mmCIF file of C-alpha atoms in Angstrom:
data_model
loop_
_atom_site.group_PDB
_atom_site.id
_atom_site.type_symbol
_atom_site.label_atom_id
_atom_site.label_comp_id
_atom_site.label_asym_id
_atom_site.label_seq_id
_atom_site.Cartn_x
_atom_site.Cartn_y
_atom_site.Cartn_z
ATOM 1 C CA MET Q 606 131.833 99.827 81.366
ATOM 2 C CA ARG Q 607 128.542 99.147 79.606
ATOM 3 C CA ILE Q 608 125.128 100.562 80.470
ATOM 4 C CA GLU Q 609 122.931 97.597 81.399
ATOM 5 C CA ALA Q 610 119.541 99.149 82.163
ATOM 6 C CA ILE Q 611 117.685 102.424 82.702
ATOM 7 C CA HIS Q 612 114.786 102.785 85.148
ATOM 8 C CA ALA Q 613 112.369 105.680 85.744
ATOM 9 C CA THR Q 614 110.286 106.399 88.842
ATOM 10 C CA PRO Q 615 107.871 109.363 89.219
ATOM 11 C CA GLY Q 616 108.457 111.477 92.313
ATOM 12 C CA TYR Q 617 108.205 114.978 93.759
ATOM 13 C CA SER Q 618 110.442 117.975 93.139
ATOM 14 C CA GLY Q 619 111.534 120.647 95.604
ATOM 15 C CA PHE Q 620 108.733 123.154 94.975
ATOM 16 C CA PHE Q 621 105.657 123.671 92.785
ATOM 17 C CA PHE Q 622 104.578 124.406 89.235
ATOM 18 C CA ASP Q 623 102.980 127.855 88.910
ATOM 19 C CA ASP Q 624 100.985 129.326 86.034
ATOM 20 C CA GLN Q 625 102.987 132.518 85.630
ATOM 21 C CA ARG Q 626 100.583 134.122 83.172
ATOM 22 C CA ALA Q 627 97.643 133.658 85.509
ATOM 23 C CA ILE Q 628 99.595 135.143 88.413
ATOM 24 C CA LYS Q 629 100.753 138.155 86.391
ATOM 25 C CA GLU Q 630 97.186 138.682 85.200
ATOM 26 C CA GLY Q 631 96.030 139.112 88.774
ATOM 27 C CA ALA Q 632 95.281 135.699 90.300
ATOM 28 C CA VAL Q 633 94.536 136.214 93.990
ATOM 29 C CA GLN Q 634 96.683 134.311 96.474
ATOM 30 C CA ASP Q 635 94.706 132.175 98.922
ATOM 31 C CA GLY Q 636 97.144 131.067 101.610
ATOM 32 C CA PHE Q 637 99.779 129.094 99.751
ATOM 33 C CA THR Q 638 97.630 128.550 96.642
ATOM 34 C CA TYR Q 639 95.872 130.840 94.181
ATOM 35 C CA ASP Q 640 92.209 131.375 93.381
ATOM 36 C CA GLY Q 641 91.249 131.539 89.760
ATOM 37 C CA THR Q 642 91.388 129.661 86.488
ATOM 38 C CA PRO Q 643 94.730 128.639 84.944
ATOM 39 C CA VAL Q 644 95.486 130.073 81.505
ATOM 40 C CA THR Q 645 98.648 128.184 80.487
ATOM 41 C CA ASP Q 646 98.182 124.889 78.638
ATOM 42 C CA GLY Q 647 98.569 121.793 80.799
ATOM 43 C CA PHE Q 648 97.769 123.376 84.159
ATOM 44 C CA ASP Q 649 94.840 122.043 86.189
ATOM 45 C CA GLU Q 650 95.418 124.609 88.952
ATOM 46 C CA ILE Q 651 97.358 127.871 89.072
ATOM 47 C CA ARG Q 652 99.693 126.261 91.619
ATOM 48 C CA GLN Q 653 100.184 122.508 91.612
ATOM 49 C CA ALA Q 654 102.670 120.042 93.043
ATOM 50 C CA GLY Q 655 106.056 119.911 91.358
ATOM 51 C CA GLU Q 656 107.067 116.585 89.846
ATOM 52 C CA THR Q 657 110.296 114.826 88.980
ATOM 53 C CA LEU Q 658 111.142 111.631 87.169
ATOM 54 C CA ILE Q 659 113.906 109.774 89.025
ATOM 55 C CA VAL Q 660 116.251 108.115 86.537
ATOM 56 C CA ASP Q 661 118.565 105.239 87.510
ATOM 57 C CA VAL Q 662 121.308 104.161 85.109
ATOM 58 C CA GLU Q 663 122.574 100.680 85.974
ATOM 59 C CA LEU Q 664 126.081 99.659 84.904
ATOM 60 C CA ALA Q 665 127.619 96.251 84.272
ATOM 61 C CA ASP Q 666 129.257 96.184 87.715
ATOM 62 C CA GLY Q 667 125.838 96.476 89.373
ATOM 63 C CA SER Q 668 126.273 100.106 90.414
ATOM 64 C CA VAL Q 669 123.325 102.476 89.955
ATOM 65 C CA HIS Q 670 123.657 106.197 89.174
ATOM 66 C CA ARG Q 671 120.876 108.746 89.518
ATOM 67 C CA GLY Q 672 119.659 111.797 87.720
ATOM 68 C CA ASP Q 673 116.374 113.683 88.198
ATOM 69 C CA CYS Q 674 114.228 115.006 85.383
ATOM 70 C CA ALA Q 675 112.987 118.439 86.453
ATOM 71 C CA ALA Q 676 111.262 121.423 84.915
ATOM 72 C CA VAL Q 677 111.094 125.036 86.011
ATOM 73 C CA GLN Q 678 108.466 126.479 88.323
ATOM 74 C CA TYR Q 679 106.995 128.593 85.534
ATOM 75 C CA SER Q 680 106.764 125.825 82.945
ATOM 76 C CA GLY Q 681 105.121 126.733 79.656
ATOM 77 C CA ALA Q 682 105.981 130.436 80.059
ATOM 78 C CA GLY Q 683 108.434 132.592 78.132
ATOM 79 C CA GLY Q 684 108.932 130.070 75.334
ATOM 80 C CA ARG Q 685 109.684 127.079 77.573
ATOM 81 C CA ASP Q 686 108.627 123.455 77.119
ATOM 82 C CA PRO Q 687 105.141 122.582 78.411
ATOM 83 C CA LEU Q 688 104.244 121.374 81.888
ATOM 84 C CA PHE Q 689 106.168 118.206 82.791
ATOM 85 C CA ARG Q 690 104.046 115.272 83.982
ATOM 86 C CA ALA Q 691 106.403 112.605 85.293
ATOM 87 C CA ALA Q 692 104.088 109.608 84.937
ATOM 88 C CA GLU Q 693 103.455 110.423 81.286
ATOM 89 C CA TYR Q 694 107.160 110.427 80.479
ATOM 90 C CA ALA Q 695 108.315 107.374 82.473
ATOM 91 C CA PRO Q 696 107.493 105.038 79.533
ATOM 92 C CA VAL Q 697 109.551 107.282 77.248
ATOM 93 C CA VAL Q 698 112.652 106.958 79.448
ATOM 94 C CA GLU Q 699 112.270 103.213 79.973
ATOM 95 C CA GLY Q 700 111.338 102.701 76.316
ATOM 96 C CA PRO Q 701 112.898 104.724 73.478
ATOM 97 C CA VAL Q 702 115.560 106.396 75.639
ATOM 98 C CA ALA Q 703 116.707 103.116 77.169
ATOM 99 C CA GLU Q 704 116.741 101.470 73.752
ATOM 100 C CA GLU Q 705 119.189 104.116 72.527
ATOM 101 C CA LEU Q 706 121.514 103.994 75.533
ATOM 102 C CA VAL Q 707 121.612 100.434 76.853
ATOM 103 C CA GLY Q 708 124.765 98.705 75.648
ATOM 104 C CA ARG Q 709 126.720 101.907 75.176
ATOM 105 C CA GLU Q 710 129.879 102.662 77.155
ATOM 106 C CA ALA Q 711 129.347 104.789 80.263
ATOM 107 C CA SER Q 712 132.710 106.483 79.691
ATOM 108 C CA GLU Q 713 131.369 108.190 76.534
ATOM 109 C CA PHE Q 714 129.470 110.852 78.431
ATOM 110 C CA LEU Q 715 129.364 113.583 75.802
ATOM 111 C CA ALA Q 716 128.448 111.208 72.987
ATOM 112 C CA ASN Q 717 125.690 109.651 75.086
ATOM 113 C CA ALA Q 718 124.319 113.028 76.160
ATOM 114 C CA ASP Q 719 124.388 114.355 72.600
ATOM 115 C CA LEU Q 720 122.421 111.303 71.503
ATOM 116 C CA LEU Q 721 119.619 112.490 73.779
ATOM 117 C CA GLU Q 722 119.809 116.039 72.468
ATOM 118 C CA ASP Q 723 119.180 114.806 68.935
ATOM 119 C CA GLY Q 724 116.626 112.141 69.889
ATOM 120 C CA GLU Q 725 112.925 112.301 69.057
ATOM 121 C CA PHE Q 726 109.791 110.529 70.276
ATOM 122 C CA ASP Q 727 106.771 110.365 67.995
ATOM 123 C CA GLY Q 728 108.424 112.936 65.781
ATOM 124 C CA ASP Q 729 109.081 115.455 68.568
ATOM 125 C CA ARG Q 730 112.279 116.325 70.360
ATOM 126 C CA LEU Q 731 112.518 114.882 73.865
ATOM 127 C CA HIS Q 732 111.182 117.214 76.593
ATOM 128 C CA THR Q 733 113.957 119.307 78.123
ATOM 129 C CA ALA Q 734 113.291 117.684 81.525
ATOM 130 C CA ILE Q 735 114.073 114.231 80.138
ATOM 131 C CA ARG Q 736 117.306 115.366 78.527
ATOM 132 C CA TYR Q 737 118.242 117.139 81.741
ATOM 133 C CA GLY Q 738 117.615 114.234 84.111
ATOM 134 C CA VAL Q 739 118.981 111.383 82.029
ATOM 135 C CA SER Q 740 122.167 113.334 81.257
ATOM 136 C CA GLN Q 741 122.752 113.825 85.009
ATOM 137 C CA ALA Q 742 122.634 110.057 85.496
ATOM 138 C CA LEU Q 743 124.964 109.555 82.530
ATOM 139 C CA LEU Q 744 127.405 112.047 84.046
ATOM 140 C CA ALA Q 745 127.387 110.248 87.397
ATOM 141 C CA ALA Q 746 127.903 106.927 85.621
ATOM 142 C CA ALA Q 747 130.846 108.314 83.629
ATOM 143 C CA ALA Q 748 132.478 109.648 86.811
ATOM 144 C CA HIS Q 749 132.073 106.256 88.487
ATOM 145 C CA ASP Q 750 133.579 104.501 85.479
ATOM 146 C CA ALA Q 751 136.573 106.867 85.507
ATOM 147 C CA GLY Q 752 136.959 106.831 89.289
ATOM 148 C CA THR Q 753 136.892 110.628 89.399
ATOM 149 C CA THR Q 754 134.569 113.557 90.094
ATOM 150 C CA ARG Q 755 131.772 114.776 87.858
ATOM 151 C CA THR Q 756 133.660 118.071 87.742
ATOM 152 C CA ASP Q 757 136.638 116.348 86.126
ATOM 153 C CA VAL Q 758 134.491 114.477 83.604
ATOM 154 C CA LEU Q 759 132.830 117.717 82.512
ATOM 155 C CA ALA Q 760 136.100 119.644 82.424
ATOM 156 C CA ASP Q 761 137.671 116.983 80.218
ATOM 157 C CA GLU Q 762 134.681 116.894 77.873
ATOM 158 C CA LEU Q 763 134.295 120.684 77.693
ATOM 159 C CA GLY Q 764 138.016 121.517 77.586
ATOM 160 C CA THR Q 765 138.074 123.663 80.715
ATOM 161 C CA GLU Q 766 140.257 124.187 83.758
ATOM 162 C CA PRO Q 767 138.042 123.651 86.829
ATOM 163 C CA ALA Q 768 137.679 126.259 89.557
ATOM 164 C CA THR Q 769 139.873 125.703 92.604
ATOM 165 C CA GLU Q 770 137.379 127.346 94.976
ATOM 166 C CA PRO Q 771 133.593 127.092 95.203
ATOM 167 C CA VAL Q 772 131.751 129.353 92.775
ATOM 168 C CA PRO Q 773 129.788 132.202 94.474
ATOM 169 C CA VAL Q 774 126.366 130.896 95.485
ATOM 170 C CA PHE Q 775 123.247 132.929 94.786
ATOM 171 C CA GLY Q 776 120.526 132.656 97.455
ATOM 172 C CA GLN Q 777 116.829 132.870 96.620
ATOM 173 C CA SER Q 778 114.410 134.074 99.297
ATOM 174 C CA GLY Q 779 111.018 133.306 97.820
ATOM 175 C CA ASP Q 780 108.180 135.402 99.184
ATOM 176 C CA ASP Q 781 109.706 135.367 102.670
ATOM 177 C CA ARG Q 782 112.055 138.055 101.430
ATOM 178 C CA TYR Q 783 112.968 139.466 104.844
ATOM 179 C CA VAL Q 784 113.516 136.459 107.139
ATOM 180 C CA ASN Q 785 115.181 134.311 104.487
ATOM 181 C CA THR Q 786 117.432 137.187 103.477
ATOM 182 C CA GLU Q 787 118.486 137.720 107.085
ATOM 183 C CA LYS Q 788 119.509 134.042 107.123
ATOM 184 C CA MET Q 789 121.629 134.715 104.050
ATOM 185 C CA PHE Q 790 123.311 137.686 105.700
ATOM 186 C CA VAL Q 791 124.211 135.653 108.774
ATOM 187 C CA LYS Q 792 125.791 132.976 106.555
ATOM 188 C CA GLY Q 793 127.595 135.513 104.394
ATOM 189 C CA VAL Q 794 125.987 134.427 101.122
ATOM 190 C CA PRO Q 795 127.822 136.260 98.328
ATOM 191 C CA VAL Q 796 124.896 136.913 95.949
ATOM 192 C CA LEU Q 797 121.310 137.499 97.131
ATOM 193 C CA PRO Q 798 118.282 137.679 97.637
ATOM 194 C CA HIS Q 799 116.207 137.280 94.389
ATOM 195 C CA GLY Q 800 113.176 138.740 96.239
ATOM 196 C CA LEU Q 801 110.417 137.292 94.009
ATOM 197 C CA ILE Q 802 109.095 140.686 92.908
ATOM 198 C CA ASN Q 803 106.344 139.385 90.619
ATOM 199 C CA SER Q 804 103.421 141.759 91.195
ATOM 200 C CA VAL Q 805 102.629 145.468 91.326
ATOM 201 C CA GLU Q 806 101.962 145.098 95.051
ATOM 202 C CA LYS Q 807 105.527 143.877 95.644
ATOM 203 C CA ILE Q 808 107.248 146.512 93.496
ATOM 204 C CA GLY Q 809 104.913 149.432 94.201
ATOM 205 C CA GLU Q 810 102.803 151.501 91.808
ATOM 206 C CA ASP Q 811 105.837 153.678 91.053
ATOM 207 C CA GLY Q 812 108.520 151.223 92.150
ATOM 208 C CA GLU Q 813 108.716 152.666 95.654
ATOM 209 C CA THR Q 814 108.229 149.353 97.485
ATOM 210 C CA LEU Q 815 111.228 147.786 95.774
ATOM 211 C CA LEU Q 816 113.352 150.857 96.542
ATOM 212 C CA GLU Q 817 112.475 150.545 100.221
ATOM 213 C CA TYR Q 818 113.404 146.879 100.136
ATOM 214 C CA VAL Q 819 116.812 147.581 98.586
ATOM 215 C CA GLU Q 820 117.489 150.222 101.234
ATOM 216 C CA TRP Q 821 116.633 147.609 103.865
ATOM 217 C CA LEU Q 822 119.015 145.121 102.210
ATOM 218 C CA THR Q 823 121.907 147.541 102.458
ATOM 219 C CA GLU Q 824 121.255 148.469 106.071
ATOM 220 C CA ARG Q 825 120.536 144.953 107.316
ATOM 221 C CA SER Q 826 123.505 143.376 105.507
ATOM 222 C CA GLN Q 827 125.830 145.689 107.417
ATOM 223 C CA GLU Q 828 124.164 144.762 110.705
ATOM 224 C CA LEU Q 829 124.099 140.982 110.252
ATOM 225 C CA GLY Q 830 126.820 140.079 107.773
ATOM 226 C CA PRO Q 831 130.225 138.724 108.840
ATOM 227 C CA GLU Q 832 133.237 141.009 109.048
ATOM 228 C CA GLY Q 833 134.329 142.200 105.626
ATOM 229 C CA TYR Q 834 131.073 141.089 104.019
ATOM 230 C CA GLU Q 835 130.497 142.617 100.570
ATOM 231 C CA PRO Q 836 127.378 141.114 99.010
ATOM 232 C CA ARG Q 837 126.111 141.513 95.475
ATOM 233 C CA PHE Q 838 122.376 142.192 95.330
ATOM 234 C CA HIS Q 839 120.440 140.302 92.658
ATOM 235 C CA ILE Q 840 116.695 140.893 92.390
ATOM 236 C CA ASP Q 841 114.280 139.234 89.977
ATOM 237 C CA VAL Q 842 111.415 141.564 89.058
ATOM 238 C CA TYR Q 843 109.640 139.249 86.590
ATOM 239 C CA GLY Q 844 109.139 142.021 84.062
ATOM 240 C CA MET Q 845 107.379 144.275 86.566
ATOM 241 C CA ILE Q 846 109.556 147.336 85.887
ATOM 242 C CA GLY Q 847 108.332 147.131 82.322
ATOM 243 C CA GLU Q 848 104.768 146.738 83.586
ATOM 244 C CA ILE Q 849 104.808 149.905 85.688
ATOM 245 C CA PHE Q 850 106.918 152.131 83.408
ATOM 246 C CA GLY Q 851 106.456 150.780 79.887
ATOM 247 C CA ALA Q 852 108.590 151.464 76.815
ATOM 248 C CA PRO Q 853 110.799 153.107 75.704
ATOM 249 C CA TYR Q 854 113.242 151.841 78.294
ATOM 250 C CA ASP Q 855 116.003 154.364 77.700
ATOM 251 C CA ARG Q 856 113.924 157.391 78.650
ATOM 252 C CA ASP Q 857 114.763 159.500 81.709
ATOM 253 C CA GLU Q 858 111.962 158.177 83.938
ATOM 254 C CA VAL Q 859 113.179 154.581 83.603
ATOM 255 C CA VAL Q 860 116.887 155.384 83.813
ATOM 256 C CA ASP Q 861 116.330 157.574 86.873
ATOM 257 C CA TYR Q 862 114.554 154.686 88.608
ATOM 258 C CA PHE Q 863 117.521 152.410 88.008
ATOM 259 C CA GLY Q 864 119.770 155.162 89.303
ATOM 260 C CA ALA Q 865 117.693 155.251 92.474
ATOM 261 C CA LEU Q 866 118.115 151.482 92.834
ATOM 262 C CA GLU Q 867 121.865 151.880 92.472
ATOM 263 C CA ASP Q 868 121.911 154.596 95.149
ATOM 264 C CA ALA Q 869 119.795 152.477 97.496
ATOM 265 C CA ALA Q 870 122.193 149.524 97.138
ATOM 266 C CA ALA Q 871 125.405 151.528 97.574
ATOM 267 C CA PRO Q 872 128.126 150.664 98.354
ATOM 268 C CA TYR Q 873 127.211 147.234 97.000
ATOM 269 C CA PRO Q 874 126.634 146.264 93.357
ATOM 270 C CA ILE Q 875 123.109 145.435 92.232
ATOM 271 C CA GLN Q 876 121.760 143.500 89.268
ATOM 272 C CA ILE Q 877 118.141 143.293 88.119
ATOM 273 C CA GLU Q 878 116.811 140.140 86.490
ATOM 274 C CA GLY Q 879 114.024 140.253 83.940
ATOM 275 C CA PRO Q 880 113.344 144.014 83.984
ATOM 276 C CA MET Q 881 110.648 143.584 81.330
ATOM 277 C CA ASP Q 882 108.908 140.775 79.455
ATOM 278 C CA VAL Q 883 107.787 141.862 76.017
ATOM 279 C CA GLY Q 884 106.577 138.491 74.780
ATOM 280 C CA ALA Q 885 109.161 137.214 72.283
ATOM 281 C CA ARG Q 886 112.912 136.702 72.068
ATOM 282 C CA GLU Q 887 113.820 139.298 69.436
ATOM 283 C CA ALA Q 888 111.634 141.962 71.014
ATOM 284 C CA GLN Q 889 113.094 141.106 74.439
ATOM 285 C CA ILE Q 890 116.640 141.491 73.129
ATOM 286 C CA GLU Q 891 115.798 144.867 71.597
ATOM 287 C CA ALA Q 892 114.193 146.073 74.827
ATOM 288 C CA MET Q 893 117.164 144.920 76.917
ATOM 289 C CA ILE Q 894 119.619 146.638 74.563
ATOM 290 C CA GLU Q 895 117.580 149.832 74.729
ATOM 291 C CA LEU Q 896 117.669 149.754 78.534
ATOM 292 C CA ARG Q 897 121.386 148.926 78.719
ATOM 293 C CA GLU Q 898 122.273 151.748 76.343
ATOM 294 C CA GLY Q 899 120.150 154.186 78.328
ATOM 295 C CA LEU Q 900 121.853 153.169 81.573
ATOM 296 C CA ALA Q 901 125.315 153.347 80.017
ATOM 297 C CA ASP Q 902 124.697 156.827 78.598
ATOM 298 C CA ALA Q 903 123.567 158.026 82.034
ATOM 299 C CA GLY Q 904 126.448 156.346 83.869
ATOM 300 C CA VAL Q 905 124.096 154.127 85.898
ATOM 301 C CA GLY Q 906 125.931 151.014 87.067
ATOM 302 C CA VAL Q 907 123.037 148.577 87.536
ATOM 303 C CA ASP Q 908 123.635 145.278 85.743
ATOM 304 C CA ILE Q 909 120.824 143.686 83.739
ATOM 305 C CA VAL Q 910 120.180 139.938 83.841
ATOM 306 C CA ALA Q 911 118.461 138.042 81.017
ATOM 307 C CA ASP Q 912 115.899 135.405 82.008
ATOM 308 C CA GLU Q 913 112.608 135.418 80.092
ATOM 309 C CA TRP Q 914 113.043 134.317 76.461
ATOM 310 C CA CYS Q 915 116.615 133.228 77.224
ATOM 311 C CA ASN Q 916 115.959 129.510 77.603
ATOM 312 C CA THR Q 917 117.827 127.341 75.103
ATOM 313 C CA PHE Q 918 121.477 127.343 74.114
ATOM 314 C CA GLU Q 919 120.489 129.194 70.952
ATOM 315 C CA ASP Q 920 118.703 131.826 73.057
ATOM 316 C CA VAL Q 921 121.764 132.309 75.275
ATOM 317 C CA ARG Q 922 123.922 132.737 72.197
ATOM 318 C CA ALA Q 923 121.526 135.316 70.747
ATOM 319 C CA PHE Q 924 121.506 137.441 73.930
ATOM 320 C CA VAL Q 925 125.298 137.239 74.273
ATOM 321 C CA ASP Q 926 126.003 137.989 70.612
ATOM 322 C CA ARG Q 927 123.792 141.084 70.711
ATOM 323 C CA GLY Q 928 125.176 142.354 74.013
ATOM 324 C CA ALA Q 929 121.664 142.411 75.465
ATOM 325 C CA ALA Q 930 122.623 141.667 79.062
ATOM 326 C CA ASP Q 931 125.416 142.042 81.584
ATOM 327 C CA VAL Q 932 124.512 138.585 82.911
ATOM 328 C CA VAL Q 933 122.614 135.713 81.300
ATOM 329 C CA GLN Q 934 120.826 133.167 83.419
ATOM 330 C CA ILE Q 935 121.538 129.698 82.104
ATOM 331 C CA LYS Q 936 118.354 128.071 83.336
ATOM 332 C CA THR Q 937 119.636 124.527 83.526
ATOM 333 C CA PRO Q 938 116.398 122.518 83.045
ATOM 334 C CA ASP Q 939 115.460 124.627 80.008
ATOM 335 C CA LEU Q 940 118.684 123.834 78.147
ATOM 336 C CA GLY Q 941 118.072 120.088 78.171
ATOM 337 C CA GLY Q 942 121.205 117.988 78.664
ATOM 338 C CA ILE Q 943 123.362 119.168 81.549
ATOM 339 C CA HIS Q 944 126.367 119.425 79.225
ATOM 340 C CA ARG Q 945 124.485 122.096 77.273
ATOM 341 C CA SER Q 946 124.486 124.277 80.377
ATOM 342 C CA GLY Q 947 128.259 123.870 80.579
ATOM 343 C CA GLN Q 948 128.606 124.753 76.905
ATOM 344 C CA ALA Q 949 126.431 127.835 77.432
ATOM 345 C CA VAL Q 950 128.664 129.030 80.279
ATOM 346 C CA ARG Q 951 131.668 128.548 78.025
ATOM 347 C CA TYR Q 952 129.989 130.588 75.281
ATOM 348 C CA CYS Q 953 130.161 133.613 77.563
ATOM 349 C CA GLU Q 954 133.949 133.350 77.862
ATOM 350 C CA GLY Q 955 135.759 136.277 76.271
ATOM 351 C CA THR Q 956 132.590 138.411 76.088
ATOM 352 C CA ASP Q 957 131.250 141.213 78.275
ATOM 353 C CA THR Q 958 128.462 138.918 79.492
ATOM 354 C CA ARG Q 959 128.801 136.906 82.694
ATOM 355 C CA ALA Q 960 127.252 133.469 83.073
ATOM 356 C CA TYR Q 961 124.870 132.804 85.953
ATOM 357 C CA LEU Q 962 124.280 129.051 86.242
ATOM 358 C CA GLY Q 963 120.720 129.118 87.457
ATOM 359 C CA GLY Q 964 117.821 126.726 87.356
ATOM 360 C CA THR Q 965 114.742 126.617 89.522
ATOM 361 C CA CYS Q 966 113.480 126.094 93.035
ATOM 362 C CA ASN Q 967 111.456 123.256 91.508
ATOM 363 C CA GLU Q 968 114.444 120.922 91.049
ATOM 364 C CA THR Q 969 115.775 118.233 93.415
ATOM 365 C CA GLU Q 970 118.865 117.687 95.534
ATOM 366 C CA THR Q 971 120.199 115.347 92.833
ATOM 367 C CA SER Q 972 119.978 117.880 90.020
ATOM 368 C CA ALA Q 973 121.349 120.625 92.287
ATOM 369 C CA ARG Q 974 124.436 118.559 93.081
ATOM 370 C CA ALA Q 975 124.963 117.808 89.407
ATOM 371 C CA CYS Q 976 124.802 121.524 88.583
ATOM 372 C CA SER Q 977 127.372 122.264 91.287
ATOM 373 C CA HIS Q 978 129.849 120.258 89.217
ATOM 374 C CA VAL Q 979 128.931 122.209 86.075
ATOM 375 C CA ALA Q 980 129.652 125.443 87.959
ATOM 376 C CA LEU Q 981 133.050 124.197 89.115
ATOM 377 C CA ALA Q 982 134.003 122.746 85.744
ATOM 378 C CA THR Q 983 133.223 125.973 83.894
ATOM 379 C CA GLY Q 984 133.956 128.658 86.494
ATOM 380 C CA ALA Q 985 130.517 130.273 86.218
ATOM 381 C CA ALA Q 986 130.124 133.744 87.739
ATOM 382 C CA GLN Q 987 127.509 132.471 90.204
ATOM 383 C CA VAL Q 988 125.379 129.386 90.823
ATOM 384 C CA LEU Q 989 121.882 129.160 92.244
ATOM 385 C CA ALA Q 990 121.176 127.645 95.668
ATOM 386 C CA LYS Q 991 118.441 125.117 94.936
ATOM 387 C CA PRO Q 992 115.977 123.434 95.289
ATOM 388 C CA GLY Q 993 113.107 124.817 97.351
ATOM 389 C CA MET Q 994 112.245 128.246 98.706
ATOM 390 C CA GLY Q 995 113.501 127.779 102.254
ATOM 391 C CA PHE Q 996 117.028 128.898 101.266
ATOM 392 C CA ASP Q 997 119.004 126.995 103.927
ATOM 393 C CA GLU Q 998 118.537 123.552 102.423
ATOM 394 C CA GLY Q 999 119.461 124.558 98.877
ATOM 395 C CA TYR Q 1000 122.447 126.568 100.034
ATOM 396 C CA MET Q 1001 123.725 123.639 102.082
ATOM 397 C CA ILE Q 1002 123.349 121.226 99.160
ATOM 398 C CA VAL Q 1003 125.079 123.368 96.535
ATOM 399 C CA GLU Q 1004 127.813 124.893 98.709
ATOM 400 C CA ASN Q 1005 128.728 121.597 100.370
ATOM 401 C CA GLU Q 1006 128.797 119.695 97.089
ATOM 402 C CA MET Q 1007 131.248 122.191 95.644
ATOM 403 C CA ARG Q 1008 133.414 122.163 98.763
ATOM 404 C CA ARG Q 1009 133.455 118.372 98.761
ATOM 405 C CA ALA Q 1010 134.421 118.209 95.083
ATOM 406 C CA VAL Q 1011 137.174 120.820 95.469
ATOM 407 C CA ALA Q 1012 138.574 119.015 98.516
ATOM 408 C CA ARG Q 1013 138.596 115.672 96.705
ATOM 409 C CA ARG Q 1014 140.292 117.122 93.661
ATOM 410 C CA THR Q 1015 142.877 118.778 95.895
ATOM 411 C CA ARG Q 1016 143.625 115.501 97.680
ATOM 412 C CA GLU Q 1017 143.919 113.561 94.449
ATOM 413 C CA GLN Q 1018 146.217 116.139 92.874
ATOM 414 C CA ARG Q 1019 148.481 116.538 95.908
ATOM 415 C CA PRO Q 1020 151.887 115.076 95.008
ATOM 416 C CA THR Q 1021 153.099 112.034 96.912
ATOM 417 C CA SER Q 1022 156.539 111.921 98.492
ATOM 418 C CA ALA Q 1023 157.846 109.916 95.545
ATOM 419 C CA ASP Q 1024 156.465 112.519 93.131
ATOM 420 C CA GLU Q 1025 158.215 115.305 95.033
ATOM 421 C CA VAL Q 1026 161.571 113.460 94.938
ATOM 422 C CA THR Q 1027 161.210 112.882 91.199
ATOM 423 C CA ALA Q 1028 160.383 116.514 90.612
ATOM 424 C CA ASP Q 1029 163.442 117.628 92.596
ATOM 425 C CA ASP Q 1030 165.652 115.334 90.565
#
């Protein structure tokens, strides 16, 4: 079925854009916003409204299929594409992008998505948000054309066997790291709570505040979690361990701190995202390797998660090839086309690195549902509950989309009575 038209409408995303550099350099929070001057190119304020570009792909049968262009909360940081302004890019989607795609067959998902990956506008590669959102709409259109799920389309294109159960969902608390985490415990969320530890105040001058928080996690999970609940703790520290301890990262002081985190989390596993941010990919890989080797030599079982400077498919490959992390976050908007996230998960297969299909609170319900199908198609180790920072809404969207897709696939694959008779014969 042919693609007839592509439309783009600016809208809002599920959270906000934040100038990470300004925050890490000490911007003072004023209620929900921040006082101070932004330092990252493109920002008018340190915190400003998140934006999305709603993309509609119209097919020859009159059906319309949606994808949402989205960019991460901390746009322009850690080697990512610059701040995404939806109104500026709407003419790009309805112009050059539409010119490339209109008239093509919706069934050719991978070929269509790859066309975007290689496309340029005024000599530059398309912004990752455009590739991300348009590819979601192309995926939905391909599933409609085939009369199947987006999971099945991706599995066929990527050569995978889809998961038969929902992938473990990872809950993100935002700054409300106690109340939102208690919600997660009550619902039995398998991976949690992120914690948003992005300042010295939140981690403590010597890391003591984070240790107290992990101790609270362990105690409260046992009080509130369902019977048999065994969570995995995942905390993003935004490089703050590196800020308070500094290099080298394999020395006793650093390793002992990670050992204390492991003890505080026991009997549950714990993984720390972004332990340091040293400003460039190669230096980040070296620092992560140094830390991992120090932990391994000391027998400390804390897993390390790559985030900063692990943005593109090429970045993921570099971290995996060097063994720089136990887990890599595949930050879906940063990889561009949604198929690239699936390919990045697949790249982790057969290695010692697990794939966390992440993203950002600053996405939309449309992009979150699309990513749920990537998680199922590739069997990722965990998938982020998104969008927003309220937890419940994102968890509902991602978990329910996976359950719905699994149930549909199960119904469609269940043999009919005639099939059973034939098989017996």
